[in-house]
Every structure is written in C-alpha cells, then in structure tokens.
Coordinates of C-alpha atoms in Angstrom, one line a residue:
Chain O
M25 CA 0.3 0.0 0.2
W26 CA 3.2 2.2 1.1
V27 CA 4.7 1.5 -2.1
F28 CA 1.9 2.5 -4.0
L29 CA 1.1 6.0 -2.4
P30 CA 3.4 8.2 -5.1
F31 CA 2.0 6.2 -8.4
L32 CA -1.6 6.4 -7.4
W33 CA -0.8 9.8 -6.1
L34 CA 0.3 10.6 -9.7
L35 CA -1.8 8.7 -11.8
S36 CA -4.7 9.9 -10.4
T37 CA -3.7 13.7 -11.1
A38 CA -1.8 13.9 -14.3
F39 CA -4.9 13.1 -15.4
K40 CA -7.2 16.0 -13.5
N41 CA -7.9 19.4 -13.4
Q42 CA -6.5 21.9 -11.4
A43 CA -9.3 21.9 -9.1
D44 CA -9.7 18.4 -8.8
A45 CA -5.9 17.7 -8.5
F46 CA -5.6 19.7 -4.7
A47 CA -9.1 18.3 -3.5
L48 CA -8.6 16.8 -0.4
P49 CA -10.1 13.8 0.5
P50 CA -8.6 12.8 -2.0
K51 CA -11.9 12.7 -5.7
L52 CA -12.0 9.1 -6.5
V53 CA -14.9 9.9 -9.2
F54 CA -12.9 12.4 -11.4
Q55 CA -13.8 13.7 -15.3
P56 CA -10.7 12.5 -16.7
T57 CA -8.4 14.8 -19.3
L58 CA -5.4 14.5 -21.3
E59 CA -5.1 18.7 -21.0
A60 CA -2.0 18.3 -19.0
F61 CA 0.1 15.2 -21.3
R62 CA -1.1 17.6 -24.7
Q63 CA 0.5 21.3 -22.7
L64 CA 3.5 19.0 -21.3
F65 CA 4.3 17.9 -24.8
S66 CA 3.7 21.5 -26.5
G67 CA 6.4 22.3 -24.6
P68 CA 10.4 21.5 -24.0
F69 CA 9.8 18.0 -22.1
A70 CA 9.4 16.3 -25.5
H71 CA 12.4 17.2 -27.2
A72 CA 13.7 15.8 -23.6
T73 CA 12.3 13.0 -23.8
M74 CA 14.4 11.6 -27.6
N75 CA 17.3 13.3 -25.3
S76 CA 16.9 10.6 -22.9
V77 CA 16.1 8.4 -25.5
I78 CA 19.4 8.9 -27.0
L79 CA 21.8 9.3 -24.1
T80 CA 20.2 5.6 -22.7
V81 CA 21.1 4.1 -25.8
T82 CA 24.1 5.3 -26.3
A83 CA 25.1 4.7 -22.8
T84 CA 23.8 1.4 -21.9
G85 CA 25.0 -0.1 -25.9
I86 CA 28.9 1.1 -24.4
A87 CA 28.7 -0.4 -21.2
L88 CA 27.1 -3.5 -22.4
L89 CA 30.1 -3.8 -25.0
L90 CA 33.3 -3.1 -23.0
G91 CA 31.3 -4.1 -19.4
V92 CA 30.5 -7.9 -20.7
P93 CA 34.1 -8.4 -21.5
A94 CA 35.0 -7.1 -18.5
G95 CA 33.0 -9.0 -16.0
Y96 CA 34.0 -12.4 -18.2
G97 CA 37.2 -11.3 -17.4
L98 CA 37.2 -10.6 -13.2
A99 CA 35.3 -13.8 -13.1
I100 CA 38.2 -16.0 -14.8
A101 CA 40.6 -13.7 -13.0
K102 CA 43.3 -14.7 -10.7
S103 CA 46.2 -12.6 -11.6
R104 CA 46.7 -9.7 -8.7
L105 CA 46.9 -7.0 -11.2
T106 CA 43.4 -8.0 -12.9
V107 CA 41.5 -8.8 -9.3
G108 CA 42.7 -5.4 -8.3
S109 CA 41.5 -4.0 -11.2
G110 CA 38.0 -4.8 -10.4
Y111 CA 38.1 -3.4 -6.6
L112 CA 39.1 -0.1 -9.2
L113 CA 36.1 -0.2 -10.9
L114 CA 34.1 -0.8 -8.2
A115 CA 36.1 2.2 -6.0
A116 CA 34.6 4.0 -9.4
Y117 CA 31.4 3.0 -8.9
V118 CA 30.9 4.4 -4.9
M119 CA 33.0 7.6 -5.7
P120 CA 30.0 10.5 -5.0
G121 CA 29.2 12.0 -8.1
I122 CA 30.0 15.2 -7.5
V123 CA 34.0 14.5 -7.2
Y124 CA 34.5 13.6 -11.0
V125 CA 31.7 15.7 -12.2
I126 CA 33.6 19.0 -10.8
P127 CA 36.6 18.7 -12.8
M128 CA 35.3 17.0 -15.9
F129 CA 32.8 20.0 -16.3
I130 CA 35.9 22.4 -16.6
I131 CA 38.1 19.6 -18.3
F132 CA 34.7 19.5 -21.1
L133 CA 34.0 23.3 -20.7
N134 CA 37.6 23.4 -21.8
V135 CA 37.8 20.8 -25.4
G136 CA 33.7 21.7 -25.9
L137 CA 32.3 19.0 -25.0
V138 CA 29.7 20.3 -22.0
N139 CA 25.9 20.3 -23.9
T140 CA 26.1 17.7 -26.0
Y141 CA 25.5 14.0 -25.8
V142 CA 29.4 12.5 -25.7
G143 CA 30.0 15.0 -22.6
I144 CA 27.4 13.1 -21.1
V145 CA 27.3 9.6 -22.1
L146 CA 31.3 10.0 -20.7
A147 CA 29.4 11.3 -17.4
Y148 CA 27.4 7.8 -17.4
E149 CA 30.0 5.9 -18.3
T150 CA 31.0 6.7 -15.0
F151 CA 28.8 4.8 -12.9
L152 CA 27.1 2.2 -15.6
L153 CA 30.4 0.6 -16.7
P154 CA 31.3 -0.8 -13.1
L155 CA 27.9 -1.3 -12.5
T156 CA 27.7 -3.8 -16.3
A157 CA 31.3 -5.3 -15.3
W158 CA 30.2 -6.3 -11.5
L159 CA 26.6 -7.5 -12.0
M160 CA 28.2 -9.6 -15.3
R161 CA 31.1 -11.0 -13.0
S162 CA 28.3 -11.9 -10.9
Y163 CA 26.4 -14.0 -13.5
F164 CA 29.2 -15.9 -15.5
L165 CA 30.8 -17.2 -11.6
D166 CA 27.6 -19.5 -12.4
V167 CA 29.0 -20.4 -16.2
P168 CA 30.8 -24.3 -15.1
P169 CA 34.4 -23.6 -16.4
D170 CA 33.9 -27.1 -18.0
L171 CA 31.6 -25.5 -21.1
E172 CA 34.9 -23.3 -21.9
A173 CA 37.4 -26.2 -21.5
A174 CA 35.0 -28.2 -24.3
A175 CA 35.3 -25.7 -26.3
L176 CA 38.6 -25.5 -26.1
I177 CA 39.2 -29.0 -27.2
D178 CA 37.3 -28.6 -30.3
G179 CA 39.4 -26.6 -31.3
C180 CA 38.2 -23.0 -30.6
T181 CA 39.8 -20.0 -29.5
R182 CA 39.7 -18.4 -26.1
F183 CA 38.3 -15.3 -27.7
Q184 CA 36.3 -18.0 -29.8
A185 CA 35.1 -20.6 -26.7
F186 CA 34.2 -16.7 -25.0
R187 CA 31.9 -15.9 -28.6
K188 CA 30.7 -18.5 -29.4
V189 CA 29.7 -20.6 -25.9
I190 CA 30.2 -18.7 -22.7
L191 CA 28.5 -15.3 -24.7
P192 CA 25.3 -17.0 -25.7
T193 CA 25.0 -19.6 -22.3
A194 CA 24.7 -15.6 -20.2
L195 CA 22.4 -14.1 -22.4
P196 CA 19.7 -13.3 -20.0
G197 CA 22.1 -12.5 -17.7
I198 CA 23.2 -9.6 -20.7
T199 CA 20.1 -8.4 -21.3
T200 CA 19.0 -8.0 -17.3
V201 CA 22.4 -6.0 -16.7
G202 CA 21.8 -4.3 -19.6
L203 CA 17.8 -3.4 -18.7
L204 CA 19.2 -2.2 -15.2
A205 CA 22.3 -0.1 -16.9
A206 CA 19.2 1.4 -19.3
I207 CA 17.1 2.3 -16.0
A208 CA 19.7 3.4 -14.3
A209 CA 20.9 5.4 -17.3
W210 CA 17.2 7.1 -17.7
G211 CA 16.8 7.7 -14.3
E212 CA 20.1 9.9 -14.4
Y213 CA 19.9 13.7 -12.8
F214 CA 22.7 15.3 -11.4
A215 CA 25.6 14.0 -14.3
T216 CA 22.4 15.5 -17.0
L217 CA 21.9 19.2 -15.0
I218 CA 25.8 19.7 -15.1
I219 CA 27.5 18.4 -18.4
G220 CA 24.1 19.1 -20.3
G221 CA 22.9 22.3 -21.8
S222 CA 19.3 23.3 -23.5
D223 CA 19.9 20.9 -26.0
T224 CA 20.8 17.9 -24.5
Y225 CA 19.0 18.0 -21.5
N226 CA 16.9 14.7 -20.7
A227 CA 13.4 14.1 -19.1
N228 CA 14.6 14.1 -15.6
V229 CA 16.4 17.4 -16.0
A230 CA 13.1 18.7 -17.6
L231 CA 10.4 17.8 -15.3
A232 CA 12.7 19.1 -12.6
G233 CA 12.8 22.5 -14.4
L234 CA 8.8 22.2 -14.2
V235 CA 9.1 22.1 -10.1
S236 CA 8.3 25.5 -8.6
G237 CA 6.0 27.0 -6.2
Y238 CA 3.2 28.2 -9.3
S239 CA 0.2 25.5 -9.4
S240 CA 0.1 25.9 -13.0
S241 CA 2.0 23.4 -13.8
F242 CA 0.7 20.9 -11.9
G243 CA -0.7 18.6 -13.6
Q244 CA 2.2 19.3 -16.2
L245 CA 4.6 17.8 -13.9
T246 CA 2.8 14.5 -13.0
A247 CA 2.4 13.9 -16.6
G248 CA 5.3 14.1 -17.1
A249 CA 6.8 12.0 -13.7
L250 CA 4.0 9.7 -15.2
F251 CA 6.0 9.2 -18.5
I252 CA 8.8 8.9 -17.0
T253 CA 7.8 6.0 -14.7
V254 CA 5.3 4.0 -17.2
P255 CA 8.2 2.2 -18.8
I256 CA 10.0 0.9 -15.8
L257 CA 7.5 -0.2 -14.5
V258 CA 6.3 -2.1 -17.9
V259 CA 9.8 -3.5 -17.8
T260 CA 9.8 -4.5 -14.3
L261 CA 6.8 -6.3 -14.4
V262 CA 7.8 -8.2 -17.7
A263 CA 11.8 -8.9 -16.6
Q264 CA 11.4 -9.1 -12.7
R265 CA 12.8 -12.3 -12.2
G266 CA 16.0 -11.4 -13.6
L267 CA 16.1 -7.9 -11.9
L268 CA 15.3 -8.8 -9.0
R269 CA 18.3 -11.8 -9.0
G270 CA 20.7 -9.0 -10.9
L271 CA 19.9 -6.2 -7.5
T272 CA 20.9 -8.7 -4.8
A273 CA 23.8 -10.6 -7.1
G274 CA 26.4 -7.9 -5.8
A275 CA 25.1 -8.2 -2.0
V276 CA 24.8 -11.9 -1.5
K277 CA 27.9 -13.4 -3.1
G278 CA 30.3 -10.0 -2.6
Chain U
M18 CA 47.9 -30.7 -28.6
A19 CA 47.2 -28.9 -26.1
T20 CA 46.2 -31.0 -22.5
F21 CA 44.0 -29.4 -19.8
M22 CA 45.1 -29.9 -16.2
R23 CA 41.9 -29.1 -13.1
E24 CA 43.3 -27.7 -10.7
R25 CA 41.0 -25.9 -7.4
R26 CA 40.8 -22.4 -6.6
A27 CA 41.0 -20.7 -3.8
D28 CA 37.1 -19.8 -4.0
G29 CA 36.8 -23.8 -4.9
R30 CA 35.7 -23.6 -8.0
V31 CA 37.1 -26.1 -10.4
R32 CA 39.1 -24.6 -13.5
E33 CA 40.2 -26.2 -16.0
T34 CA 44.0 -24.5 -17.2
Q35 CA 45.4 -25.2 -20.2
S36 CA 49.2 -26.1 -20.7
T37 CA 51.8 -27.5 -24.0
S38 CA 52.7 -31.1 -23.4
P39 CA 57.0 -31.0 -23.6
G40 CA 58.6 -31.6 -26.9
R41 CA 55.5 -30.3 -28.9
A42 CA 55.3 -27.2 -31.4
P43 CA 55.5 -24.1 -29.6
R44 CA 52.0 -22.4 -28.4
R45 CA 50.5 -20.7 -31.3
R46 CA 49.6 -17.5 -31.5
G47 CA 46.3 -16.5 -29.8
R48 CA 46.3 -18.0 -27.2
F49 CA 46.8 -16.9 -23.2
T50 CA 47.3 -18.2 -20.4
D51 CA 44.3 -16.9 -18.0
R52 CA 45.7 -14.5 -17.0
H53 CA 46.2 -12.8 -19.6
F54 CA 43.0 -13.9 -21.6
A55 CA 41.2 -12.3 -18.1
T56 CA 43.4 -9.0 -18.3
L57 CA 42.8 -8.8 -21.9
L58 CA 38.8 -8.7 -21.5
T59 CA 39.1 -6.3 -18.6
L60 CA 41.4 -3.6 -20.2
P61 CA 39.1 -2.0 -22.1
A62 CA 36.3 -0.9 -19.5
L63 CA 39.3 -0.5 -16.8
L64 CA 40.9 2.4 -19.1
T65 CA 37.6 3.5 -20.1
V66 CA 36.7 3.5 -16.2
A67 CA 40.1 5.1 -15.5
A68 CA 39.9 8.1 -18.4
V69 CA 36.3 9.1 -17.3
T70 CA 36.9 8.8 -12.9
L71 CA 40.3 9.1 -12.3
V72 CA 41.7 11.5 -14.7
P73 CA 38.9 13.6 -13.4
I74 CA 39.4 13.0 -9.7
L75 CA 43.4 13.9 -10.1
I76 CA 42.6 17.0 -12.1
G77 CA 39.7 17.8 -9.5
I78 CA 42.7 17.7 -6.8
G79 CA 45.0 19.5 -8.9
Y80 CA 42.0 22.0 -9.0
S81 CA 41.7 22.4 -5.2
F82 CA 44.4 23.9 -4.5
T83 CA 43.7 26.8 -7.1
N84 CA 41.0 29.8 -6.8
Y85 CA 38.8 29.1 -9.8
N86 CA 35.7 30.7 -10.8
T87 CA 33.6 30.5 -13.6
T88 CA 32.9 34.0 -14.0
T89 CA 36.5 34.7 -13.9
P90 CA 37.7 31.2 -15.8
S91 CA 41.1 32.8 -17.3
Q92 CA 42.4 34.3 -14.0
V93 CA 43.6 30.4 -12.7
R94 CA 45.7 30.8 -9.9
F95 CA 47.1 28.9 -7.6
V96 CA 46.2 29.2 -4.0
G97 CA 48.1 26.6 -2.1
F98 CA 46.0 25.2 0.9
D99 CA 43.7 28.2 0.9
N100 CA 40.3 26.5 -0.1
Y101 CA 40.8 23.8 2.7
R102 CA 41.7 26.8 5.2
N103 CA 39.0 28.7 3.3
L104 CA 36.8 25.0 4.5
F105 CA 37.2 25.0 8.1
A106 CA 36.5 28.6 8.7
D107 CA 33.4 28.5 6.1
P108 CA 30.6 29.6 9.0
D109 CA 28.0 27.9 7.6
L110 CA 30.3 24.4 7.9
P111 CA 29.5 22.9 11.2
R112 CA 26.0 23.1 10.6
V113 CA 26.3 21.9 7.5
L114 CA 28.2 18.8 9.1
M115 CA 25.4 18.6 11.6
T116 CA 22.5 17.9 9.2
T117 CA 25.1 15.8 7.6
F118 CA 25.8 13.6 9.6
L119 CA 22.3 13.1 11.5
F120 CA 20.7 12.8 7.3
V121 CA 23.0 9.6 7.3
V122 CA 22.6 8.4 10.7
L123 CA 18.6 8.8 10.6
M124 CA 18.6 7.5 6.7
I125 CA 20.6 4.3 7.9
G126 CA 18.8 3.8 11.1
A127 CA 15.1 3.9 10.1
E128 CA 16.3 1.9 7.1
T129 CA 18.5 -1.0 8.6
V130 CA 15.3 -1.5 11.6
L131 CA 11.9 -1.2 9.9
G132 CA 13.6 -3.2 6.7
L133 CA 15.0 -5.9 8.8
G134 CA 11.4 -6.2 10.3
L135 CA 9.6 -6.5 7.0
A136 CA 12.9 -8.9 5.7
L137 CA 12.3 -11.2 8.9
L138 CA 8.1 -11.0 8.6
L139 CA 8.9 -12.0 5.1
E140 CA 10.8 -15.1 5.4
R141 CA 7.5 -16.3 7.0
P142 CA 6.3 -18.9 4.1
M143 CA 3.6 -17.1 3.0
R144 CA 1.8 -16.8 -0.5
G145 CA 2.3 -14.0 -2.5
L146 CA 6.0 -13.6 -2.3
A147 CA 7.3 -13.6 -5.4
A148 CA 4.9 -10.7 -5.7
Y149 CA 6.1 -8.1 -3.0
R150 CA 9.7 -9.2 -3.8
V151 CA 8.2 -7.5 -7.0
L152 CA 6.7 -4.5 -5.7
Y153 CA 9.7 -3.8 -3.5
T154 CA 11.8 -3.1 -5.9
M155 CA 9.3 -0.6 -8.2
P156 CA 10.7 2.5 -5.9
L157 CA 14.4 1.5 -6.3
L158 CA 14.4 1.2 -10.1
T159 CA 12.2 4.8 -10.0
A160 CA 13.4 7.7 -11.2
G161 CA 14.7 9.7 -8.2
V162 CA 13.2 12.7 -9.8
V163 CA 10.6 11.5 -9.9
V164 CA 10.8 9.7 -6.1
A165 CA 11.5 13.9 -5.2
I166 CA 8.7 15.4 -6.6
S167 CA 5.9 13.1 -5.7
W168 CA 7.1 12.9 -2.2
R169 CA 7.6 16.7 -2.2
Y170 CA 3.5 17.5 -3.2
L171 CA 2.7 14.0 -0.4
L172 CA 4.1 15.7 2.6
N173 CA 2.3 19.1 1.8
G174 CA 0.8 20.7 4.5
N175 CA -2.1 21.5 2.5
F176 CA -3.4 19.4 -0.1
G177 CA -1.1 16.1 0.5
W178 CA -1.7 12.6 0.8
F179 CA 0.2 11.4 3.5
N180 CA -1.3 14.5 5.8
Y181 CA -4.5 13.5 5.2
L182 CA -3.7 9.3 5.7
L183 CA -2.2 10.3 8.9
G184 CA -5.6 12.4 9.7
L185 CA -7.6 9.0 9.4
L186 CA -5.2 7.9 11.7
G187 CA -6.1 10.7 13.9
I188 CA -2.9 12.1 13.9
P189 CA -2.3 16.0 13.2
G190 CA -1.0 17.3 10.0
I191 CA 2.4 18.7 9.7
D192 CA 3.5 20.7 6.8
W193 CA 6.5 18.4 6.9
L194 CA 8.9 19.7 4.3
G195 CA 7.7 23.4 4.9
S196 CA 9.5 24.2 8.9
S197 CA 12.3 24.1 9.6
S198 CA 12.5 21.5 13.0
T199 CA 10.8 18.5 10.7
A200 CA 11.6 19.1 7.2
L201 CA 15.1 16.9 7.3
I202 CA 12.9 14.2 8.8
G203 CA 10.4 14.8 5.4
V204 CA 13.5 14.2 3.7
V205 CA 14.4 10.7 5.8
L206 CA 10.6 9.5 5.6
S207 CA 10.8 10.2 0.9
D208 CA 14.1 8.4 1.4
M209 CA 12.5 5.1 3.0
W210 CA 9.8 5.4 0.3
V211 CA 13.3 3.4 -1.4
G212 CA 15.4 2.5 1.3
V213 CA 13.0 0.3 3.0
P214 CA 12.7 -1.9 0.4
L215 CA 15.5 -2.2 -0.8
M216 CA 17.0 -3.0 2.7
A217 CA 14.1 -5.7 2.9
I218 CA 14.9 -7.6 -0.3
L219 CA 18.9 -7.9 0.3
L220 CA 18.5 -8.7 4.0
L221 CA 15.8 -11.3 2.7
A222 CA 17.9 -12.7 0.3
G223 CA 20.7 -13.4 2.8
L224 CA 17.7 -14.5 5.3
I225 CA 16.7 -17.3 2.5
G226 CA 20.6 -18.5 2.3
L227 CA 21.3 -19.1 6.0
D228 CA 20.9 -22.4 7.2
P229 CA 17.6 -22.8 8.4
E230 CA 18.2 -25.7 10.7
L231 CA 20.6 -23.8 13.1
P232 CA 17.7 -21.4 14.8
E233 CA 15.5 -24.7 15.4
A234 CA 18.3 -26.3 17.3
A235 CA 18.7 -23.4 19.6
A236 CA 15.1 -23.2 20.0
T237 CA 15.3 -27.1 21.3
D238 CA 18.5 -25.8 23.5
G239 CA 15.3 -23.9 24.7
A240 CA 16.8 -20.2 23.1
S241 CA 14.5 -17.3 23.5
P242 CA 13.2 -15.8 19.9
W243 CA 15.1 -12.8 21.0
Q244 CA 18.7 -15.1 22.0
I245 CA 17.9 -16.4 18.7
F246 CA 17.6 -13.8 17.0
R247 CA 21.0 -11.5 18.3
R248 CA 22.9 -15.2 18.8
V249 CA 22.3 -17.1 15.8
T250 CA 20.3 -14.8 12.9
L251 CA 22.3 -11.8 13.2
P252 CA 25.8 -13.1 13.0
G253 CA 24.7 -14.9 10.3
L254 CA 23.3 -12.6 8.8
A255 CA 26.0 -9.7 9.0
P256 CA 27.6 -10.2 6.0
V257 CA 24.5 -9.9 3.8
L258 CA 23.4 -6.7 6.0
T259 CA 27.1 -5.0 6.4
I260 CA 27.0 -4.7 2.4
A261 CA 23.6 -3.6 2.5
V262 CA 23.9 -0.9 4.9
I263 CA 27.4 0.0 2.5
F264 CA 25.1 0.8 -0.4
R265 CA 22.6 2.7 1.7
T266 CA 25.4 4.8 2.9
V267 CA 27.1 5.2 -0.6
D268 CA 23.9 6.5 -1.5
A269 CA 23.2 8.9 1.8
F270 CA 26.7 10.4 0.8
R271 CA 25.5 11.4 -2.9
K272 CA 21.9 12.5 -2.2
F273 CA 21.2 15.1 -4.4
E274 CA 18.4 15.5 -6.1
L275 CA 16.1 13.9 -3.4
I276 CA 16.8 17.3 -1.4
Q277 CA 17.3 19.5 -3.9
L278 CA 13.7 19.2 -5.6
E279 CA 11.9 19.3 -1.8
T280 CA 13.8 21.9 0.0
T281 CA 16.9 23.1 -2.3
G282 CA 18.9 22.5 1.5
G283 CA 16.2 24.8 3.6
P284 CA 14.1 26.4 5.1
G285 CA 17.5 28.1 6.4
I286 CA 19.5 25.9 5.7
S287 CA 18.5 22.8 7.4
T288 CA 18.1 20.5 5.4
K289 CA 21.4 21.2 3.2
I290 CA 24.0 18.1 3.5
L291 CA 27.8 18.1 1.8
N292 CA 27.0 16.6 -1.8
L293 CA 23.8 19.6 -1.9
Y294 CA 26.7 22.5 -0.3
I295 CA 28.7 20.9 -2.6
Y296 CA 26.8 22.0 -5.7
Q297 CA 25.6 24.3 -4.5
Q298 CA 29.2 26.5 -4.5
G299 CA 30.5 25.8 -7.3
F300 CA 27.6 25.0 -9.6
G301 CA 25.6 28.2 -8.1
Y302 CA 28.0 30.7 -7.0
G303 CA 30.5 29.2 -9.4
R304 CA 33.6 28.6 -7.1
L305 CA 34.6 25.7 -8.5
G306 CA 38.1 25.3 -6.9
Y307 CA 36.7 25.8 -3.3
A308 CA 33.9 23.4 -4.2
S309 CA 37.0 20.8 -5.9
A310 CA 38.7 20.9 -2.1
M311 CA 35.1 20.6 0.0
S312 CA 34.7 17.4 -2.6
I313 CA 37.8 16.0 -1.6
F314 CA 36.7 16.7 1.7
L315 CA 33.1 14.6 1.2
V316 CA 35.4 12.0 -0.2
V317 CA 37.3 11.4 3.3
L318 CA 33.9 11.9 5.4
M319 CA 32.6 8.8 3.4
V320 CA 35.8 6.8 3.7
L321 CA 35.6 7.2 7.4
A322 CA 31.7 6.4 7.2
L323 CA 32.6 3.6 5.5
S324 CA 35.1 2.3 8.2
V325 CA 33.0 2.5 10.6
V326 CA 30.3 0.2 8.9
F327 CA 32.5 -2.5 8.3
L328 CA 34.3 -2.5 12.3
V329 CA 30.2 -2.5 13.6
G330 CA 29.5 -5.4 10.7
R331 CA 32.2 -6.8 11.6
R332 CA 31.2 -7.2 15.9
L333 CA 28.4 -8.4 14.7
R334 CA 29.9 -11.8 13.7

C-alpha cells in the first residue's frame, strides 16, 4: 500500500483538472482529462524525452560492449592485477558523482563537450560501466568452467570460446544487466544537469525544471513524472525475476 | 596438442587450465594463459573508467589548490591550501556537517531497522511472496526525480495525501518540508520509500541463504526468540547486512535530487547536506576551486563512515 502511494497519486493527478488535483479527501471519481499531457508535450519536454532515449541507448550500448567482456575477465581473474582492477572499478562506482563531475565540467568546458551527447555519455560511463562489469561478473561465475574447456578441446581459441559458447549461455544475464543499466541511465539527473545544456537535457532535468511554487504546472509535473515512470514499470513487470536476481546478486555473493 | 589440468581455486571452483605438452610445437599465436586473457578482456573497461573517473579526480585535486571560478576562468591562480583553510573557517560548515551526520544516521537507522523487520516478516512461508519482492524493487528503479517530486507534494501540509492518511489515523498533519524543525525528517521519510524495500529485499536474500536448522537447534536448547535473533540470525546475516548498509551509506553521501527538489536545502539551511552544499557553492556561486576542495573532504568523510560500518559489521559476527 505504502509502495503504491506515490504511483496512485501520480496516476490520479496527471489526469485531473487543476481544482480536482488539490481536493482532499482525494477525488476518486473525476472527469479524466489529457490536457496536462497535451501541454507537457507542446513544451521542451518532448525534445528532452528524445534526448533521454538517445542518451540511454548509447550509454547502455557502450557499457555492455566494454562491461560484458570485463565481467568475464573479472570472473576468471587470477592475477592480482585483474582482481585489483576489479576493485578499482568498484571504487569508481562508489565515488560520489560530484567528485568527478566538477573537474569533468571544467575539462569539457575547455574542449567543447559541455551540452553535447558525447560529454553526457562519458559522464554516465563513470557509474554504468563499473555497474555492468560487476553485475556481469556474478553471472559469469555461474557459467561452468567445463563449458569453456570443452570449446577449447574442440579447437576454439579463447576468444572464439568466449564469443560462441560463453556469451550465448550468459544471454539472459546480459539482458538483465542491460535493462538495469538502461534504467539507471534513464533515471540519471545529476550529471546531466551539470554537463548538459538546453539542447541535451534529458526528461528528468526538464521535469525538475517544472517544479516551482506555482500550481500552473502541477498537472504537467505529474504527467511528466508518470511518463518517465511507466516504461520502467513495464520493464520491471516483464523482466521481474531476472531484475530481482541482478539487484541482490552483488550483495549476497560479494 | 593441448592438455588440460584441473586445479582447485581459492573459492573452491574447479577450473580447467591449459598447458602445452613438453616437446610439442611452440604455443600457437592467439593462445593466452588465463591471466593474459582475463586482463585483455578487462582492459578496455578499465582504461575507459580510469579516463572518466581517475583522471578527472586527479585533475580535481589539482583544481582544489586553485581559485578557479566560472565567472573568471582566465584568472586561475594557484592558492596553496587556501581552499582547505577556508573550508574549516566556513561559518556554515559546522551546521552542514551536523545535518549530513543526522541525515546519514537517521536514514540508515530507520531503513535498517524497518527493512530488517520487513525481511523477517516476509521470511515466514506465505502466499504471494514473489509478488512482494517484485513490488519492493519498484521504488528502487523509479527515477530519483520522480521520487522527489512525488514526495514533495505527498508531504505537503495543505493538500498532501500523506498528512491526509495520518489524519485518518487521528494524527494531526504537519507541514513536514515547510518547517526547519521537521524538514530533515520529511526528507528521510521520502527516502525510506526507496530504502526500506531495498533493505528488505537484500536482507531477505541473506535470510534465505541461512541454514534453517540452526535457529531450530537453538530453540530446542531453550533459547528465547530474542536470543536466537541476537546470537544466531544476526551473526549469520552480518555479511549481507554490512554490504546492504554500505550500499545505503554510499547513497546517503551522494543524495542530491531528493533534497534539491524537495527543499533545495531549506528552510534556511536545515536540510543542506554536504553534497548539496558543494553543488551550490560550485555551480550556484561558480566557486569550482573551493567546491573541488570540499568534494575531496566529502570522500574522506565517506571513507571514514564506511570504515565505521565495516568495524560494526565485524563485531556483529
């Protein structure tokens, strides 16, 4: 019930007119209206949503491309160097964003990457890439080592064994980790706010821009929040089991 | 021809390692030992992460010794330890640190206790457990901005649903975020919507992994439920509990949009935690040199807090 509270509030307020939205006790029966959505998408929110899609897809793609092999490397790692680099990735993930975002902003200002997709995606990789690599590691630990050995006996090189045997086995894991990374990228606010600009702001920054003391944008605010939330809810319901495993894997296996 | 040798690794897994038989053809190109192959796979990610985190952090440490200001970027000067001296002379800093401390302790305390309680409740065999677990992942996956906006208005003193529900229970409503004495509690209440279910899921996974026979054996030996919890369940849960609290601690120190969008640190500076203060000094007033110095300080504080969590976690075992 408690978990549902914000969702119920968003759901009902987004379709209400201004007077109904503030009514207490909450009006359960009301004339639904799409006015808020119409207003919302005639503003900068439409372009920001497109930016969200572009940033999420690009950043998740890069994170998987580099993070999946890295996850396997960490899973089979024996040398101190590789194990140590795993902890470096973890340390990068744990670091508060402000520590790298301030210097990154100064550097990007000098090389013209502020308010560009490239700049924002680079900022996203600071947390997406370590996240992907570590979550994939936990999936690869479950792949039986005999599988790789068998492929090697059959004449595969280690790269071939990884690409043709290990990767297909880990596909469910890759999908889950990709979804988790995409959800993290979709919900990102802080780095986008600082590195981005009016051309590249994502939906979260556009939505936060609507927060003000004035009630004029109240419907738009909830409509936008709902719009950002619905894709995540859908993904969560469809991929529920895998996501849950991914979320707890890091904590239980260590 | 390659032969395979089995060897048992430290973690108990058996791995095949490859070695070439003596007197055979030299190692073919493209064949690596385990070590090189693992390094090669990890390297691209490692270099990328180093480029986007390690390099900026080192440069940031450099900027923390300058007077970099966004309004006068051409007049950057080396100022030695001035920023660090100013930091400890900053009249707002004691209050900000106190708020940060209170926020971290209240948030972690409330989320751990309630999360643990919820996990113990869910551990009993019951119908619909899977549904609960999915339900509890939803807050965590909801965008931070959406959480902040929703709770900003749910906690509103005039039309917020939260107060309305409290009213139904006979508890008078408070303008949580509007008063400097309750705003921090309001922020923690909002964060608990994410933190308590997350804690519950993680701890539940830990509880399920425990040996179910141990508590039963303790009960036959005449231990009270509290003794079983304190002497059997808690020590077994300690590793997972420690990691879960570390997750939340890391998150507490970087908390941003929740407070920025609910109160912008107010009323007054009653909810201004260090992370938010750094952002406002750096990007509100453009004092990026000073903000860099403060961000290094933030990391030091976080590492200290994490050490405390580690030590407490070890004593629980």
